[in-house]
PDB file of C-alpha atoms in Angstrom:
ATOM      1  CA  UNK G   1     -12.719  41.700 -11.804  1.00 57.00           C
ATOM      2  CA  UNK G   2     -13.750  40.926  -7.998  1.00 66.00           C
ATOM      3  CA  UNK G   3     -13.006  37.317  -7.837  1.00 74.00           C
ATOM      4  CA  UNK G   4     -10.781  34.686  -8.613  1.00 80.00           C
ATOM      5  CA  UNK G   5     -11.483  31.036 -10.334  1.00 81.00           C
ATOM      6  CA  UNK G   6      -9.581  28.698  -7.063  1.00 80.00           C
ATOM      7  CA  UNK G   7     -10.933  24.992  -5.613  1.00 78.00           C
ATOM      8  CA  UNK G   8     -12.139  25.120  -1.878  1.00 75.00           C
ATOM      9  CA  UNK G   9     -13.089  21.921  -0.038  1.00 75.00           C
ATOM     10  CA  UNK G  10     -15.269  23.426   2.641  1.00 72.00           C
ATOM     11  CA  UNK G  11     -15.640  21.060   5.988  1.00 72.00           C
ATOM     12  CA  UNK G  12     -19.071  21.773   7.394  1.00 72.00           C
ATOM     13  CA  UNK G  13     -18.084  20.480  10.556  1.00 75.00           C
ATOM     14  CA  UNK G  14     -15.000  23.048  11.091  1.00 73.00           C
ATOM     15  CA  UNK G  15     -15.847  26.422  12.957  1.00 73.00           C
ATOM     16  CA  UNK G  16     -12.982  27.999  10.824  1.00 72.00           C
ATOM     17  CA  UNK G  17     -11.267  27.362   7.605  1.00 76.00           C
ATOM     18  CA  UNK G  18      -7.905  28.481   6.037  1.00 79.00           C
ATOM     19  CA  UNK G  19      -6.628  29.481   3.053  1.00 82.00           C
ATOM     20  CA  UNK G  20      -3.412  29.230   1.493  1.00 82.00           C
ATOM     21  CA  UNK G  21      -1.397  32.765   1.511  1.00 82.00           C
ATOM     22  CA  UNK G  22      -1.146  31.832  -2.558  1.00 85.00           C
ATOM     23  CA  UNK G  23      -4.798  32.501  -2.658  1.00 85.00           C
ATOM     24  CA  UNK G  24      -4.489  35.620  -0.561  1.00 84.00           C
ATOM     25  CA  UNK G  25      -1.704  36.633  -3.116  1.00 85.00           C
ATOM     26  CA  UNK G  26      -4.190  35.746  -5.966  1.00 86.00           C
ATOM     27  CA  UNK G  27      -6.657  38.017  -4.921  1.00 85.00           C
ATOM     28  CA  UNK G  28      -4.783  40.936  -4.144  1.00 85.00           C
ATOM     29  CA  UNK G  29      -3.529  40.696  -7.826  1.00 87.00           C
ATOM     30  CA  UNK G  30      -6.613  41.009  -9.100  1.00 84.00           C
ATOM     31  CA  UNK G  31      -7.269  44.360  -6.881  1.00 84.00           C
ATOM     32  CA  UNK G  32      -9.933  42.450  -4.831  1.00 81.00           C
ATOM     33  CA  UNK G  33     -10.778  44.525  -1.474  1.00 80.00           C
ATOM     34  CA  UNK G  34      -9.474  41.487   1.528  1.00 82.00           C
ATOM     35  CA  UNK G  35      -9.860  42.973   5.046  1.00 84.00           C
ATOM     36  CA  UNK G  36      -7.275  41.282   6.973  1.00 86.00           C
ATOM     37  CA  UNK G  37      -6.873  41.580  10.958  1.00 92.00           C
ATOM     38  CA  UNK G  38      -3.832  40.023  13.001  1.00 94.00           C
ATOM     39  CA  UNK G  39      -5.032  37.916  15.906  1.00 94.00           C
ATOM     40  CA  UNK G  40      -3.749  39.133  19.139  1.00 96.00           C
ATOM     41  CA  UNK G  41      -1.476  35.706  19.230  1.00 96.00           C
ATOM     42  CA  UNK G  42      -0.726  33.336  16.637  1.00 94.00           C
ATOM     43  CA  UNK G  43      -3.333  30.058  16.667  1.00 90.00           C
ATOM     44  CA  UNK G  44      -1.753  27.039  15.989  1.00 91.00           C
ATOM     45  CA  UNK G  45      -4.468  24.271  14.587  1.00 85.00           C
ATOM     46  CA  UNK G  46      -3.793  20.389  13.230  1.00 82.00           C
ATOM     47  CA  UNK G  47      -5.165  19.263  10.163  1.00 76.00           C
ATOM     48  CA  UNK G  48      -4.779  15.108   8.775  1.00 76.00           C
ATOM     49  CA  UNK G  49      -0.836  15.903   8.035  1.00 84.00           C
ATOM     50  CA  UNK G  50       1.826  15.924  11.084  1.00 90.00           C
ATOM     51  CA  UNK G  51       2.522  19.491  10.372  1.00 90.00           C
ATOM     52  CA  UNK G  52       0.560  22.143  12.533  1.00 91.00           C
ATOM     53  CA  UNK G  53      -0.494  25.075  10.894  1.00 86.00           C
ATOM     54  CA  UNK G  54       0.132  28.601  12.487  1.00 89.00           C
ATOM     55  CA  UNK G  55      -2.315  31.215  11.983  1.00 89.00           C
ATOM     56  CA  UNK G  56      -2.065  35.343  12.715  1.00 91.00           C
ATOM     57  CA  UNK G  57      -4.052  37.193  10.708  1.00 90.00           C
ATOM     58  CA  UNK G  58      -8.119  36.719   9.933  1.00 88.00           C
ATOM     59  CA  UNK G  59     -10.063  37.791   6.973  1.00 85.00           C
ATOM     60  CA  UNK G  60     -13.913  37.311   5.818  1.00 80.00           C
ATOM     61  CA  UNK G  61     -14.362  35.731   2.023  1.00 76.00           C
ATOM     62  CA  UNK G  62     -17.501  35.973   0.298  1.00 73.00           C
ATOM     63  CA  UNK G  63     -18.034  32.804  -1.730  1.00 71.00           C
ATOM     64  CA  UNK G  64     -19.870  32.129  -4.849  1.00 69.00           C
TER      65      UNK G  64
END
């Protein structure tokens, strides 16, 4: 199988989205193809929580 069943809340607003490494994991359990790149520096970003998020690598999911 090529996909996995996971909840997304997209933000339409947001020019980029993340997604936790346990969905990362997810997928490459079930064999699925995820081209991954690391960023030439990690990008730090702030979401509602206090916490800031760090970022290195960059992937492309198809969604349906």
């Amino acid at each position: 199988m090529d996909c996995v069943d996971t909840y997304i809340k997209p933000d339409s607003g947001a020019e980029v989205s993340h997604i936790a490494p346990e969905l990362v994991d997810k997928l490459q359990q079930q064999r699925v193809w995820l081209p991954r790149r690391s960023l030439a520096s990690t990008q730090v970003v702030r979401g509602v929580g206090p916490t800031p998020i760090a970022i290195q690598e960059e992937t492309s999911l198809c969604l349906r």
